[in-house]
Structure formats: C-alpha cells, structure tokens
PDB file of C-alpha atoms in Angstrom:
ATOM      1  CA  MET A  26      -7.091 105.314  58.709  1.00 83.00           C
ATOM      2  CA  ASP A  27      -5.493 103.932  55.579  1.00 94.00           C
ATOM      3  CA  GLU A  28      -4.260 100.686  56.608  1.00 96.00           C
ATOM      4  CA  ILE A  29      -4.968  97.923  59.596  1.00 98.00           C
ATOM      5  CA  THR A  30      -3.291  94.938  60.747  1.00 98.00           C
ATOM      6  CA  LEU A  31      -5.685  92.338  62.329  1.00 98.00           C
ATOM      7  CA  LYS A  32      -5.224  88.975  63.804  1.00 97.00           C
ATOM      8  CA  ALA A  33      -7.825  86.453  62.502  1.00 98.00           C
ATOM      9  CA  LEU A  34      -8.491  83.765  65.238  1.00 98.00           C
ATOM     10  CA  ALA A  35      -9.094  80.073  64.735  1.00 97.00           C
ATOM     11  CA  LYS A  36     -11.775  78.148  66.490  1.00 97.00           C
ATOM     12  CA  ILE A  37     -12.420  74.843  67.738  1.00 97.00           C
ATOM     13  CA  ASN A  38     -15.742  72.880  68.689  1.00 96.00           C
ATOM     14  CA  LEU A  39     -15.784  71.632  72.158  1.00 98.00           C
ATOM     15  CA  GLY A  40     -19.043  69.889  71.322  1.00 98.00           C
ATOM     16  CA  LEU A  41     -20.736  69.323  67.844  1.00 97.00           C
ATOM     17  CA  ASP A  42     -24.215  67.677  67.223  1.00 97.00           C
ATOM     18  CA  VAL A  43     -25.990  67.469  64.100  1.00 96.00           C
ATOM     19  CA  VAL A  44     -29.969  67.707  64.658  1.00 94.00           C
ATOM     20  CA  ARG A  45     -31.321  67.026  61.532  1.00 91.00           C
ATOM     21  CA  LYS A  46     -31.115  67.391  57.423  1.00 88.00           C
ATOM     22  CA  ARG A  47     -33.377  70.292  56.421  1.00 87.00           C
ATOM     23  CA  GLU A  48     -35.516  70.219  53.375  1.00 83.00           C
ATOM     24  CA  ASP A  49     -32.997  72.705  51.497  1.00 84.00           C
ATOM     25  CA  GLY A  50     -30.186  70.243  52.154  1.00 78.00           C
ATOM     26  CA  TYR A  51     -28.446  72.062  54.775  1.00 83.00           C
ATOM     27  CA  HIS A  52     -27.905  70.377  58.195  1.00 90.00           C
ATOM     28  CA  GLU A  53     -29.170  71.981  61.431  1.00 93.00           C
ATOM     29  CA  VAL A  54     -26.601  71.779  64.197  1.00 95.00           C
ATOM     30  CA  ARG A  55     -25.794  72.680  68.065  1.00 97.00           C
ATOM     31  CA  MET A  56     -22.191  73.080  68.512  1.00 97.00           C
ATOM     32  CA  ILE A  57     -20.207  74.927  71.172  1.00 98.00           C
ATOM     33  CA  MET A  58     -17.501  77.233  69.704  1.00 97.00           C
ATOM     34  CA  GLN A  59     -14.426  78.332  71.100  1.00 98.00           C
ATOM     35  CA  THR A  60     -11.745  80.532  69.838  1.00 98.00           C
ATOM     36  CA  ILE A  61      -8.031  79.867  70.589  1.00 98.00           C
ATOM     37  CA  HIS A  62      -4.989  81.932  70.407  1.00 97.00           C
ATOM     38  CA  LEU A  63      -4.005  80.555  66.865  1.00 97.00           C
ATOM     39  CA  TYR A  64      -4.378  82.977  63.926  1.00 98.00           C
ATOM     40  CA  ASP A  65      -3.615  84.184  60.580  1.00 98.00           C
ATOM     41  CA  ARG A  66      -2.606  87.810  60.078  1.00 98.00           C
ATOM     42  CA  LEU A  67      -4.192  90.206  57.656  1.00 98.00           C
ATOM     43  CA  LYS A  68      -2.982  93.717  56.688  1.00 98.00           C
ATOM     44  CA  ILE A  69      -5.581  95.715  54.876  1.00 98.00           C
ATOM     45  CA  LYS A  70      -4.519  98.664  53.009  1.00 98.00           C
ATOM     46  CA  LYS A  71      -6.541 101.200  51.081  1.00 97.00           C
ATOM     47  CA  THR A  72      -5.506 101.875  47.351  1.00 96.00           C
ATOM     48  CA  ASN A  73      -6.737 104.342  44.841  1.00 92.00           C
ATOM     49  CA  THR A  74      -6.568 101.688  42.052  1.00 90.00           C
ATOM     50  CA  GLY A  75     -10.163 100.121  42.768  1.00 90.00           C
ATOM     51  CA  GLY A  76     -10.948  96.614  43.276  1.00 94.00           C
ATOM     52  CA  ILE A  77      -9.596  94.090  45.583  1.00 97.00           C
ATOM     53  CA  LYS A  78      -5.992  92.619  45.461  1.00 97.00           C
ATOM     54  CA  ILE A  79      -4.775  89.435  47.800  1.00 98.00           C
ATOM     55  CA  GLN A  80      -1.398  88.252  48.363  1.00 97.00           C
ATOM     56  CA  THR A  81      -0.602  85.236  50.549  1.00 97.00           C
ATOM     57  CA  ASN A  82       2.271  83.334  51.871  1.00 97.00           C
ATOM     58  CA  LEU A  83       0.605  80.182  50.500  1.00 94.00           C
ATOM     59  CA  PRO A  84       0.865  79.589  46.540  1.00 93.00           C
ATOM     60  CA  TYR A  85      -2.052  77.331  46.264  1.00 92.00           C
ATOM     61  CA  LEU A  86      -4.545  79.556  47.829  1.00 93.00           C
ATOM     62  CA  PRO A  87      -6.966  81.417  45.405  1.00 94.00           C
ATOM     63  CA  VAL A  88      -6.782  84.949  45.315  1.00 95.00           C
ATOM     64  CA  ASN A  89      -9.989  85.821  43.528  1.00 95.00           C
ATOM     65  CA  GLU A  90     -13.857  85.632  44.028  1.00 94.00           C
ATOM     66  CA  ASN A  91     -13.006  81.886  45.316  1.00 95.00           C
ATOM     67  CA  ASN A  92     -11.271  83.201  48.447  1.00 96.00           C
ATOM     68  CA  LEU A  93     -13.960  84.229  51.276  1.00 97.00           C
ATOM     69  CA  VAL A  94     -11.955  87.178  51.994  1.00 98.00           C
ATOM     70  CA  TYR A  95     -12.188  88.638  48.262  1.00 98.00           C
ATOM     71  CA  LYS A  96     -16.159  87.533  48.879  1.00 98.00           C
ATOM     72  CA  ALA A  97     -16.556  89.768  52.094  1.00 98.00           C
ATOM     73  CA  GLY A  98     -14.436  92.650  50.517  1.00 98.00           C
ATOM     74  CA  ARG A  99     -16.877  92.579  47.265  1.00 98.00           C
ATOM     75  CA  MET A 100     -20.081  92.442  49.274  1.00 98.00           C
ATOM     76  CA  LEU A 101     -19.508  95.571  51.511  1.00 98.00           C
ATOM     77  CA  MET A 102     -17.734  97.211  48.414  1.00 98.00           C
ATOM     78  CA  GLU A 103     -20.933  96.906  46.283  1.00 97.00           C
ATOM     79  CA  GLU A 104     -23.361  97.606  49.286  1.00 98.00           C
ATOM     80  CA  PHE A 105     -21.611 100.850  50.182  1.00 98.00           C
ATOM     81  CA  GLY A 106     -20.700 102.002  46.757  1.00 97.00           C
ATOM     82  CA  ILE A 107     -16.838 102.067  47.833  1.00 96.00           C
ATOM     83  CA  THR A 108     -14.920 103.071  44.756  1.00 95.00           C
ATOM     84  CA  ASP A 109     -11.247 102.854  46.471  1.00 96.00           C
ATOM     85  CA  GLY A 110      -9.408  99.654  46.221  1.00 96.00           C
ATOM     86  CA  VAL A 111      -7.968  97.405  49.029  1.00 98.00           C
ATOM     87  CA  LEU A 112      -4.686  95.299  48.912  1.00 98.00           C
ATOM     88  CA  VAL A 113      -4.897  92.314  51.359  1.00 98.00           C
ATOM     89  CA  ASP A 114      -1.611  90.769  52.758  1.00 98.00           C
ATOM     90  CA  LEU A 115      -2.944  87.313  53.972  1.00 98.00           C
ATOM     91  CA  GLU A 116      -0.462  85.558  56.003  1.00 98.00           C
ATOM     92  CA  LYS A 117      -1.709  82.037  56.855  1.00 97.00           C
ATOM     93  CA  ARG A 118      -1.075  79.986  59.971  1.00 95.00           C
ATOM     94  CA  ILE A 119      -4.347  78.325  60.626  1.00 95.00           C
ATOM     95  CA  PRO A 120      -4.316  74.930  58.872  1.00 91.00           C
ATOM     96  CA  VAL A 121      -6.390  74.863  55.507  1.00 88.00           C
ATOM     97  CA  ALA A 122      -9.358  72.682  55.079  1.00 84.00           C
ATOM     98  CA  ALA A 123      -8.985  71.654  58.542  1.00 87.00           C
ATOM     99  CA  GLY A 124     -12.185  72.298  60.602  1.00 88.00           C
ATOM    100  CA  MET A 125     -11.059  75.385  62.394  1.00 94.00           C
ATOM    101  CA  ALA A 126     -12.783  77.946  60.353  1.00 93.00           C
ATOM    102  CA  GLY A 127      -9.715  79.312  58.613  1.00 94.00           C
ATOM    103  CA  GLY A 128     -11.144  80.918  55.589  1.00 95.00           C
ATOM    104  CA  SER A 129     -14.350  82.060  57.501  1.00 96.00           C
ATOM    105  CA  THR A 130     -12.058  83.897  60.321  1.00 98.00           C
ATOM    106  CA  ASP A 131     -10.144  85.609  57.614  1.00 98.00           C
ATOM    107  CA  ALA A 132     -13.526  86.717  55.789  1.00 98.00           C
ATOM    108  CA  ALA A 133     -14.586  88.115  59.286  1.00 98.00           C
ATOM    109  CA  ALA A 134     -11.322  89.959  59.637  1.00 98.00           C
ATOM    110  CA  MET A 135     -11.824  91.617  56.226  1.00 98.00           C
ATOM    111  CA  MET A 136     -15.491  92.651  57.224  1.00 98.00           C
ATOM    112  CA  TYR A 137     -14.152  94.128  60.536  1.00 98.00           C
ATOM    113  CA  GLY A 138     -11.144  95.879  58.747  1.00 98.00           C
ATOM    114  CA  MET A 139     -13.026  97.255  55.848  1.00 98.00           C
ATOM    115  CA  ASN A 140     -15.757  98.761  58.446  1.00 98.00           C
ATOM    116  CA  ARG A 141     -12.925 100.511  60.191  1.00 97.00           C
ATOM    117  CA  ILE A 142     -10.881 101.934  57.210  1.00 97.00           C
ATOM    118  CA  PHE A 143     -13.953 103.119  55.395  1.00 97.00           C
ATOM    119  CA  GLU A 144     -15.595 104.102  58.440  1.00 97.00           C
ATOM    120  CA  LEU A 145     -18.942 102.493  57.672  1.00 98.00           C
ATOM    121  CA  GLY A 146     -20.191 102.840  61.123  1.00 97.00           C
ATOM    122  CA  LEU A 147     -21.555  99.104  61.319  1.00 98.00           C
ATOM    123  CA  SER A 148     -21.843  97.597  64.834  1.00 97.00           C
ATOM    124  CA  ASN A 149     -20.609  93.832  65.301  1.00 95.00           C
ATOM    125  CA  LYS A 150     -24.459  92.776  65.301  1.00 95.00           C
ATOM    126  CA  GLU A 151     -24.802  94.407  61.923  1.00 97.00           C
ATOM    127  CA  LEU A 152     -21.683  93.134  60.530  1.00 97.00           C
ATOM    128  CA  MET A 153     -22.735  89.508  61.664  1.00 96.00           C
ATOM    129  CA  GLU A 154     -25.929  89.982  59.985  1.00 95.00           C
ATOM    130  CA  ARG A 155     -24.237  90.585  56.701  1.00 97.00           C
ATOM    131  CA  ALA A 156     -21.501  87.631  57.322  1.00 97.00           C
ATOM    132  CA  VAL A 157     -23.886  84.702  57.094  1.00 94.00           C
ATOM    133  CA  GLN A 158     -24.010  85.538  53.372  1.00 95.00           C
ATOM    134  CA  ILE A 159     -20.312  84.724  53.290  1.00 96.00           C
ATOM    135  CA  GLY A 160     -20.767  81.526  55.342  1.00 92.00           C
ATOM    136  CA  ALA A 161     -22.399  79.908  58.202  1.00 90.00           C
ATOM    137  CA  ASP A 162     -19.261  80.203  60.607  1.00 93.00           C
ATOM    138  CA  VAL A 163     -18.298  84.031  59.645  1.00 96.00           C
ATOM    139  CA  PRO A 164     -20.846  85.443  62.264  1.00 96.00           C
ATOM    140  CA  TYR A 165     -19.217  83.396  65.095  1.00 96.00           C
ATOM    141  CA  CYS A 166     -15.866  84.597  63.842  1.00 97.00           C
ATOM    142  CA  ILE A 167     -16.737  88.256  63.947  1.00 97.00           C
ATOM    143  CA  MET A 168     -18.192  87.649  67.828  1.00 96.00           C
ATOM    144  CA  ARG A 169     -15.407  85.268  69.050  1.00 97.00           C
ATOM    145  CA  GLY A 170     -15.193  83.833  72.735  1.00 97.00           C
ATOM    146  CA  THR A 171     -17.452  80.741  73.815  1.00 97.00           C
ATOM    147  CA  ALA A 172     -20.775  80.325  72.386  1.00 97.00           C
ATOM    148  CA  LEU A 173     -23.522  78.062  71.423  1.00 98.00           C
ATOM    149  CA  ALA A 174     -24.480  77.770  67.568  1.00 96.00           C
ATOM    150  CA  GLU A 175     -27.569  76.908  66.184  1.00 96.00           C
ATOM    151  CA  GLY A 176     -29.347  76.556  62.915  1.00 93.00           C
ATOM    152  CA  ILE A 177     -26.839  76.139  60.480  1.00 88.00           C
ATOM    153  CA  GLY A 178     -24.171  77.579  62.878  1.00 89.00           C
ATOM    154  CA  GLU A 179     -25.454  81.254  62.524  1.00 88.00           C
ATOM    155  CA  LYS A 180     -27.760  81.568  65.363  1.00 94.00           C
ATOM    156  CA  LEU A 181     -25.536  82.422  68.424  1.00 96.00           C
ATOM    157  CA  THR A 182     -25.763  82.596  72.070  1.00 97.00           C
ATOM    158  CA  ALA A 183     -22.839  84.019  73.941  1.00 96.00           C
ATOM    159  CA  MET A 184     -21.781  81.726  76.864  1.00 97.00           C
ATOM    160  CA  PRO A 185     -19.536  82.600  80.105  1.00 96.00           C
ATOM    161  CA  PRO A 186     -15.718  82.213  79.134  1.00 96.00           C
ATOM    162  CA  MET A 187     -14.148  78.704  78.958  1.00 97.00           C
ATOM    163  CA  VAL A 188     -11.715  77.651  81.410  1.00 97.00           C
ATOM    164  CA  LYS A 189      -8.403  78.745  80.758  1.00 97.00           C
ATOM    165  CA  CYS A 190      -6.080  75.825  79.382  1.00 98.00           C
ATOM    166  CA  PHE A 191      -3.569  74.956  76.709  1.00 98.00           C
ATOM    167  CA  VAL A 192      -4.719  73.691  73.426  1.00 98.00           C
ATOM    168  CA  LEU A 193      -2.487  71.347  71.485  1.00 98.00           C
ATOM    169  CA  VAL A 194      -3.408  71.566  67.627  1.00 98.00           C
ATOM    170  CA  ALA A 195      -2.319  68.704  65.177  1.00 97.00           C
ATOM    171  CA  LYS A 196      -3.267  68.623  61.580  1.00 96.00           C
ATOM    172  CA  PRO A 197      -2.436  65.263  59.686  1.00 96.00           C
ATOM    173  CA  PRO A 198      -1.231  65.517  56.153  1.00 94.00           C
ATOM    174  CA  VAL A 199      -4.914  65.293  54.528  1.00 89.00           C
ATOM    175  CA  SER A 200      -7.682  67.856  53.748  1.00 85.00           C
ATOM    176  CA  VAL A 201     -11.078  67.066  54.716  1.00 87.00           C
ATOM    177  CA  SER A 202     -14.304  68.264  52.271  1.00 87.00           C
ATOM    178  CA  THR A 203     -16.938  69.359  54.893  1.00 86.00           C
ATOM    179  CA  LYS A 204     -19.521  68.738  52.096  1.00 88.00           C
ATOM    180  CA  LEU A 205     -18.433  64.959  51.666  1.00 91.00           C
ATOM    181  CA  VAL A 206     -18.503  64.639  55.334  1.00 92.00           C
ATOM    182  CA  TYR A 207     -22.198  65.759  55.669  1.00 91.00           C
ATOM    183  CA  GLN A 208     -23.168  63.692  52.704  1.00 91.00           C
ATOM    184  CA  ASN A 209     -21.910  60.732  54.344  1.00 92.00           C
ATOM    185  CA  LEU A 210     -23.515  61.425  57.562  1.00 94.00           C
ATOM    186  CA  LYS A 211     -26.424  59.142  58.634  1.00 90.00           C
ATOM    187  CA  LEU A 212     -28.930  60.382  60.931  1.00 90.00           C
ATOM    188  CA  ASP A 213     -31.604  57.909  62.158  1.00 89.00           C
ATOM    189  CA  ASN A 214     -33.346  56.798  65.451  1.00 90.00           C
ATOM    190  CA  GLN A 215     -30.416  54.734  66.282  1.00 89.00           C
ATOM    191  CA  THR A 216     -27.934  58.034  65.955  1.00 91.00           C
ATOM    192  CA  VAL A 217     -26.679  58.557  69.675  1.00 92.00           C
ATOM    193  CA  HIS A 218     -26.339  62.493  69.876  1.00 94.00           C
ATOM    194  CA  PRO A 219     -23.758  64.581  72.080  1.00 95.00           C
ATOM    195  CA  ASP A 220     -25.442  66.325  74.885  1.00 96.00           C
ATOM    196  CA  MET A 221     -24.769  70.144  74.300  1.00 97.00           C
ATOM    197  CA  ASP A 222     -26.864  70.995  77.218  1.00 97.00           C
ATOM    198  CA  VAL A 223     -24.897  69.274  79.547  1.00 98.00           C
ATOM    199  CA  LEU A 224     -21.620  70.501  78.293  1.00 98.00           C
ATOM    200  CA  ALA A 225     -22.784  73.813  78.579  1.00 98.00           C
ATOM    201  CA  ALA A 226     -23.599  73.509  81.889  1.00 98.00           C
ATOM    202  CA  ASP A 227     -20.184  72.098  82.606  1.00 98.00           C
ATOM    203  CA  ILE A 228     -18.813  75.307  81.139  1.00 98.00           C
ATOM    204  CA  LYS A 229     -21.089  77.689  82.986  1.00 97.00           C
ATOM    205  CA  ARG A 230     -19.946  75.810  86.481  1.00 97.00           C
ATOM    206  CA  LYS A 231     -16.165  75.868  85.096  1.00 97.00           C
ATOM    207  CA  ASP A 232     -15.902  72.463  85.685  1.00 98.00           C
ATOM    208  CA  TYR A 233     -12.798  71.522  83.622  1.00 98.00           C
ATOM    209  CA  ALA A 234     -12.945  67.601  84.110  1.00 98.00           C
ATOM    210  CA  SER A 235     -16.570  67.463  83.423  1.00 98.00           C
ATOM    211  CA  ILE A 236     -15.892  69.400  80.136  1.00 98.00           C
ATOM    212  CA  CYS A 237     -13.359  67.073  79.279  1.00 98.00           C
ATOM    213  CA  ALA A 238     -15.705  64.198  80.086  1.00 98.00           C
ATOM    214  CA  HIS A 239     -18.522  65.485  78.154  1.00 98.00           C
ATOM    215  CA  MET A 240     -16.746  66.852  74.862  1.00 98.00           C
ATOM    216  CA  GLU A 241     -18.014  64.972  71.751  1.00 98.00           C
ATOM    217  CA  ASN A 242     -18.318  65.672  68.006  1.00 98.00           C
ATOM    218  CA  LEU A 243     -20.832  63.617  65.841  1.00 97.00           C
ATOM    219  CA  LEU A 244     -18.792  63.994  62.772  1.00 97.00           C
ATOM    220  CA  GLU A 245     -16.236  61.948  64.179  1.00 97.00           C
ATOM    221  CA  THR A 246     -18.411  58.862  63.091  1.00 96.00           C
ATOM    222  CA  VAL A 247     -17.845  59.808  59.599  1.00 95.00           C
ATOM    223  CA  THR A 248     -14.248  61.496  59.373  1.00 95.00           C
ATOM    224  CA  ILE A 249     -12.440  58.753  61.507  1.00 96.00           C
ATOM    225  CA  PRO A 250     -13.276  55.786  59.254  1.00 95.00           C
ATOM    226  CA  LEU A 251     -12.239  57.887  56.445  1.00 93.00           C
ATOM    227  CA  TYR A 252      -8.851  59.124  57.892  1.00 94.00           C
ATOM    228  CA  PRO A 253      -7.605  56.636  60.625  1.00 95.00           C
ATOM    229  CA  ALA A 254      -4.885  59.000  61.284  1.00 95.00           C
ATOM    230  CA  ILE A 255      -7.125  61.155  63.514  1.00 96.00           C
ATOM    231  CA  ALA A 256      -7.868  58.144  65.754  1.00 97.00           C
ATOM    232  CA  GLN A 257      -4.081  57.785  66.151  1.00 98.00           C
ATOM    233  CA  ILE A 258      -3.224  61.548  66.839  1.00 98.00           C
ATOM    234  CA  LYS A 259      -6.246  61.443  69.497  1.00 98.00           C
ATOM    235  CA  GLU A 260      -4.855  58.471  71.219  1.00 98.00           C
ATOM    236  CA  ARG A 261      -1.303  59.656  71.165  1.00 98.00           C
ATOM    237  CA  MET A 262      -2.349  63.030  72.615  1.00 98.00           C
ATOM    238  CA  CYS A 263      -4.058  61.008  75.645  1.00 98.00           C
ATOM    239  CA  GLU A 264      -1.201  58.892  76.340  1.00 98.00           C
ATOM    240  CA  ASN A 265       0.894  61.889  76.574  1.00 97.00           C
ATOM    241  CA  GLY A 266      -1.226  63.453  79.102  1.00 97.00           C
ATOM    242  CA  ALA A 267      -4.103  65.179  77.407  1.00 98.00           C
ATOM    243  CA  ASP A 268      -7.201  65.770  79.692  1.00 98.00           C
ATOM    244  CA  ALA A 269      -9.476  65.417  76.447  1.00 98.00           C
ATOM    245  CA  ALA A 270      -8.841  65.054  72.756  1.00 98.00           C
ATOM    246  CA  MET A 271     -11.203  65.560  69.827  1.00 98.00           C
ATOM    247  CA  MET A 272     -11.476  66.281  66.222  1.00 97.00           C
ATOM    248  CA  SER A 273     -12.585  69.970  65.538  1.00 95.00           C
ATOM    249  CA  GLY A 274     -15.520  70.458  63.336  1.00 93.00           C
ATOM    250  CA  SER A 275     -15.548  68.256  60.281  1.00 93.00           C
ATOM    251  CA  GLY A 276     -11.768  67.471  60.747  1.00 91.00           C
ATOM    252  CA  PRO A 277      -9.199  66.337  60.127  1.00 95.00           C
ATOM    253  CA  THR A 278      -7.471  68.756  62.804  1.00 95.00           C
ATOM    254  CA  VAL A 279      -7.461  67.137  66.340  1.00 97.00           C
ATOM    255  CA  PHE A 280      -6.983  69.306  69.406  1.00 98.00           C
ATOM    256  CA  GLY A 281      -6.075  68.245  73.087  1.00 98.00           C
ATOM    257  CA  LEU A 282      -6.820  70.067  76.109  1.00 98.00           C
ATOM    258  CA  PHE A 283      -4.118  70.441  78.836  1.00 98.00           C
ATOM    259  CA  ARG A 284      -4.278  72.201  82.420  1.00 97.00           C
ATOM    260  CA  ASP A 285      -0.343  71.232  82.873  1.00 97.00           C
ATOM    261  CA  GLU A 286       1.892  73.522  80.659  1.00 97.00           C
ATOM    262  CA  GLU A 287       5.092  71.083  80.890  1.00 98.00           C
ATOM    263  CA  LYS A 288       2.860  68.000  79.689  1.00 98.00           C
ATOM    264  CA  ALA A 289       1.363  70.150  76.975  1.00 98.00           C
ATOM    265  CA  LYS A 290       4.837  71.152  75.696  1.00 98.00           C
ATOM    266  CA  ALA A 291       6.328  67.421  75.888  1.00 98.00           C
ATOM    267  CA  ALA A 292       3.162  66.363  73.892  1.00 98.00           C
ATOM    268  CA  ARG A 293       3.695  68.870  71.379  1.00 98.00           C
ATOM    269  CA  ALA A 294       7.175  67.475  71.009  1.00 98.00           C
ATOM    270  CA  ASP A 295       6.207  64.075  70.821  1.00 98.00           C
ATOM    271  CA  MET A 296       3.449  64.947  68.242  1.00 98.00           C
ATOM    272  CA  ARG A 297       6.281  66.579  65.979  1.00 97.00           C
ATOM    273  CA  ARG A 298       8.434  63.474  66.325  1.00 97.00           C
ATOM    274  CA  SER A 299       5.483  60.973  65.495  1.00 96.00           C
ATOM    275  CA  GLY A 300       5.341  62.025  61.892  1.00 95.00           C
ATOM    276  CA  LEU A 301       1.222  62.048  62.430  1.00 97.00           C
ATOM    277  CA  ALA A 302       0.835  65.472  61.871  1.00 96.00           C
ATOM    278  CA  ARG A 303       2.066  67.854  59.157  1.00 94.00           C
ATOM    279  CA  GLN A 304       1.321  70.818  61.411  1.00 96.00           C
ATOM    280  CA  VAL A 305       1.462  70.963  65.312  1.00 97.00           C
ATOM    281  CA  TYR A 306       0.745  74.183  67.491  1.00 97.00           C
ATOM    282  CA  LEU A 307       0.603  74.815  70.976  1.00 98.00           C
ATOM    283  CA  THR A 308      -1.702  77.625  71.856  1.00 98.00           C
ATOM    284  CA  THR A 309      -4.497  78.658  74.643  1.00 98.00           C
ATOM    285  CA  VAL A 310      -8.241  79.162  74.519  1.00 97.00           C
ATOM    286  CA  TYR A 311      -9.057  83.028  73.911  1.00 95.00           C
ATOM    287  CA  ASN A 312     -12.143  84.400  75.664  1.00 88.00           C
ATOM    288  CA  ASN A 313     -12.195  87.989  74.663  1.00 83.00           C
ATOM    289  CA  ARG A 314     -15.283  89.246  72.552  1.00 80.00           C
ATOM    290  CA  ARG A 315     -14.392  91.644  69.536  1.00 76.00           C
ATOM    291  CA  LYS A 316     -15.132  94.940  70.955  1.00 62.00           C
TER     292      LYS A 316
END
C-alpha cells in the first residue's frame, strides 16, 4: 500500500466537567465524548524523498512542526526508523479552533494511516498509548464512538452508542484559545458541577429526552461571557426546534440535537440566514469504533 485516504471525524462533548486543577497546571476533566459524521479528509501518500510534506485547502494553516499531523508523523518516523517520506493532502471541513478536536482527529488519522502504509503492526490500543504524546484528545479520536474521558482526557471508557439523532453545528466568526478558557476558569466550593454519571446512565438507557435535559458544559461559564454570540446561537437553535443546544469543548462551536430531520433542516437554513455563524453543517452522530 503506497497511499490511503481517510476521514478524520469531528467530536462534540455531550457533557463536560472540570474536576480540579492539578499541581502540574493541567486540569482533570470528566467528559462524555461523541463522534459526529463531519470530517476532514486526509490523503497520505508514501514518497521516496524523505520527510513530511503537508498541503491543505486553508492557506493560514501551518504545514510544519506546528501542525499536529506533522508531529504525529514525525513521532512514528523516529520511533520506527522510517526513511521514506509522506505527502499529506489535508482537506479541512471541521471548523478550526472550535472545540471539535479538528487538529487532534487529523493527527489520529495520520497515525492510523502511517500504521497501515508502513505496516507497523500497531494495534489501536498501541496507537492510543502513543497518541497522548501529541495531545489529550488524540487517543479518543483514534477510538471514536461514545466514551467517558477522564484524567486530562486520555483515560477512556467505551460507552454504549448514543441515540441516533441529527446534529446541527454552527461556529460563530471567532476563534477561542483553549488555554485562555482554562486560565479563566474558577473552581471553588461554589462551583456547580455537571453530573456526568447521570448523563452516562441516560445514554445507557437510550433515554433521549433525559440526555437532552442533562447535557451541560462547565466551560460555558467562561466562554459565553467572552463571546455572547454563543448564547445567541444556542437560543436560536432552541427556538427552531432543537431538543438541546450546547457549546462543544472550550468553544465557540455550538451544536443542537434534533430527532426530527425536517426541523433540523429548517434550523440549518435559519442559522445560515441569521449571520450569527460563519460555518453551519447538519450531520448525524457516528457510533462506529475504529476497527
């Protein structure tokens, strides 16, 4: 195999709690992660020139060691002594700096693809063990599906599949620094934490109404005051029939859940007309784990 084309799927957080700030500066989290069928496309091709070359449809994206795809490729090349090169054609559709693990899922696809092309023989578990060196979300992006993430996001427990539904994704014309959001997060005895155990039980029972009622993201307390458009998008989605709407990750992307496809399509059209969001997509939850 000299080349492979892969879909790098985005994620949303059905629930996100921050438990505490650790002594090393990282934050411990409890999150329920969900893959959705919105994706970037990576074409990875073996070359005889050595090194890693990345080309992309977005001119402002870095194509050097500042790109997680590059870091993931270099890590495997160094570990396994790979002397051949790779050319990566990265077609971005997932919003950038948006709380949807766009960079992490691209890195996960790069690791998966190189494992196949160069016949490294690594299991998904072995890939995930290496992936945490690239970023906390990368192991989950290799795993995919519905999962509880703990620690800094790298401790993963597979969950039963999420109820099938439509997902409306809307990103306002701002980019959010995850680091800034966590720096501004205040955790004390007054903090009301989302209940991930209740949400997990709802998902196991496939109780869609209860899932929608118990979805919560603690980071909204930081990001929404900084970017009020997030609250406007949430409100607009609910006015248009979303069963629930919430910010994903550290934001600023908002997603709404719908069981009714016609309502979801009408809400997509309204969101595009509103001017509140620069990128609007309608997709579905994706429950397959990576084989």
